[in-house]
């Protein structure tokens, strides 16, 4: 019986592999409309639009053409490190070195240290679907935003940088797991 299962699984794998390998690969560059060739992040929103951040700008891709997003569209900073979406279809973007931006489909709203954010260099964003809290991993620690106020958590740790630099955030059950630069995981 186990041999039959293994053969069946191998056959399904080969069919899927053939389908994947037969796909046409296309390379997009600046000449196609990308603002730059060094990609920082890609995010597909709830409407199916691809948001692509490069080191020199942000654009969207609808499957046919690229659209640049800059100052004329209300985006103050073009270097975006992370993009995610909340339940209300607001896009949240970490503007590396310049805080956080929320795009509601019409305009951008900005948050930074002057609004209570721990650090303007945000490396990652995690939105909890149950609590609607926005977790922001910064170069100095963790900021949690409830839509009105930031709650900041900064720890003294021993690493090369001497900072609690949060690079990754995930949820496991009811606990949050933080990946900290050169310093293991925190729960």
C-alpha positions as a printed Julia matrix, in Angstrom:
187×3 Matrix{Float64}:
   0.0    0.0     0.0
   2.83   2.39    0.92
   4.54   1.7    -2.43
   1.3    2.6    -4.26
   0.99   5.86   -2.28
   4.6    6.78   -3.06
   4.14   6.03   -6.78
   0.92   8.06   -6.9
   2.57  10.96   -5.09
   5.55  10.82   -7.48
   3.22  10.83  -10.5
   1.29  13.87   -9.19
   4.59  15.64   -8.47
   5.84  14.99  -12.02
   2.61  16.34  -13.54
   2.82  19.5   -11.42
   6.53  19.92  -12.16
   5.95  19.63  -15.9
   3.17  22.24  -15.69
   5.36  24.63  -13.69
   8.44  24.13  -15.83
   6.49  24.71  -19.05
   5.46  28.2   -17.91
   6.96  31.08  -19.86
   9.3   33.23  -17.78
   9.36  36.95  -18.48
  11.89  39.39  -17.08
  10.71  42.93  -16.25
  13.21  45.78  -16.01
  13.36  49.57  -16.06
  12.71  49.51  -19.8
   9.31  47.87  -19.09
   8.3   50.55  -16.57
   9.84  49.47  -13.27
  11.31  52.45  -11.36
  14.41  50.36  -10.62
  15.77  46.83  -10.96
  16.58  46.25   -7.26
  13.32  44.92   -5.75
  12.65  45.47   -2.03
   9.18  43.89   -1.75
   6.17  42.72   -3.75
   2.61  42.62   -2.44
  -0.64  41.59   -4.16
  -3.58  43.56   -2.73
  -7.2   42.43   -2.33
  -8.09  43.94   -5.73
  -5.41  41.87   -7.49
  -3.03  44.78   -8.06
   0.68  44.03   -7.59
   2.6   46.65   -5.58
   6.32  46.54   -6.32
   8.89  48.49   -4.37
  12.36  49.09   -5.71
  15.29  51.03   -4.25
  14.34  53.94   -6.49
  10.57  53.95   -6.33
   7.2   52.28   -5.93
   4.92  51.09   -8.72
   1.85  48.98   -9.31
   1.37  46.35  -11.99
  -2.09  45.36  -13.26
  -0.89  42.52  -15.49
  -0.41  44.81  -18.49
   1.37  47.99  -17.45
   3.28  49.59  -14.61
   2.17  52.77  -12.84
   4.69  54.82  -10.87
   3.77  56.12   -7.4
   5.63  59.2    -6.21
   5.12  62.7    -4.91
   2.54  63.54   -7.59
   0.39  60.67   -6.27
   0.93  61.71   -2.62
   3.74  59.33   -1.69
   6.4   61.33    0.2
   9.09  58.65    0.21
   9.66  56.18   -2.58
  11.7   53.56   -0.67
   9.2   51.04    0.71
  10.48  47.97    2.55
   7.25  46.2     3.43
   3.6   46.4     2.3
   0.57  44.72    3.85
  -3.19  45.21    3.95
  -5.72  45.37    6.78
  -9.35  44.17    6.87
 -10.58  47.56    5.64
  -8.36  47.28    2.52
  -5.98  49.99    3.73
  -2.43  49.41    2.55
   0.29  49.91    5.17
   3.82  50.63    3.98
   7.06  50.92    5.88
   8.92  53.88    4.42
  12.39  52.87    5.46
  13.87  55.68    7.51
  10.7   57.76    7.16
   8.11  55.92    9.27
   4.81  54.42    8.21
   2.28  55.27    5.49
  -1.35  54.21    5.24
  -3.02  54.32    1.83
  -6.84  54.16    1.98
  -7.34  54.09   -1.8
  -7.55  57.88   -2.06
  -4.79  59.42    0.04
  -1.75  58.65    2.13
  -1.58  59.27    5.9
   1.84  59.31    7.55
   3.08  58.29   10.99
   6.55  58.72   12.45
   8.4   59.37   15.71
   6.59  62.67   16.19
   3.31  60.65   16.32
   4.75  58.21   18.88
   6.4   55.58   16.65
   9.48  54.13   18.37
  11.79  54.46   15.36
  11.28  55.65   11.77
  13.25  52.73   10.31
  10.58  50.02   10.07
  11.8   46.66    8.81
   8.59  44.64    8.95
   4.82  44.95    9.52
   2.4   42.37   10.88
  -1.35  43.0    11.21
  -3.23  40.76   13.64
  -6.52  39.8    11.99
  -8.24  39.18   15.34
  -7.18  42.27   17.31
  -6.54  44.58   14.3
  -3.33  45.67   16.01
  -0.45  46.63   13.73
   2.94  45.34   14.87
   5.91  47.28   13.52
   9.41  45.85   13.74
  11.83  48.77   13.92
  15.57  49.11   14.3
  15.15  49.91   18.0
  12.32  47.58   18.99
   8.65  46.89   18.56
   5.88  49.45   18.07
   2.26  48.32   18.31
  -0.34  50.64   16.76
  -4.03  50.4    17.61
  -5.09  53.0    15.03
  -4.82  55.86   17.5
  -1.75  55.35   19.65
   1.63  53.62   19.52
   2.76  51.29   22.32
   6.53  50.85   22.24
   8.71  48.02   23.5
  12.47  48.45   23.62
  14.83  45.95   25.21
  18.53  46.21   25.94
  20.23  43.24   24.3
  23.75  42.18   23.52
  24.36  42.02   19.82
  26.81  43.65   17.47
  24.49  46.65   17.01
  23.4   46.85   20.64
  19.79  47.32   19.5
  16.58  45.31   19.68
  16.21  45.36   15.88
  13.02  43.44   14.99
  13.21  41.96   11.49
  10.38  39.4    11.51
   7.02  39.06   13.28
   4.71  36.04   13.26
   1.86  34.75   15.36
   1.79  31.23   16.75
  -1.5   30.49   18.52
  -2.0   33.47   20.82
   1.71  34.31   21.06
   3.8   36.6    18.89
   7.25  35.52   17.77
   9.87  38.19   16.99
  13.0   37.57   14.97
  15.67  39.94   16.23
  18.81  40.75   14.25
  21.74  38.69   15.54
  19.8   37.76   18.68
  17.58  34.68   18.26
  13.79  34.65   18.61
  11.62  36.31   21.24
   8.13  35.31   22.34
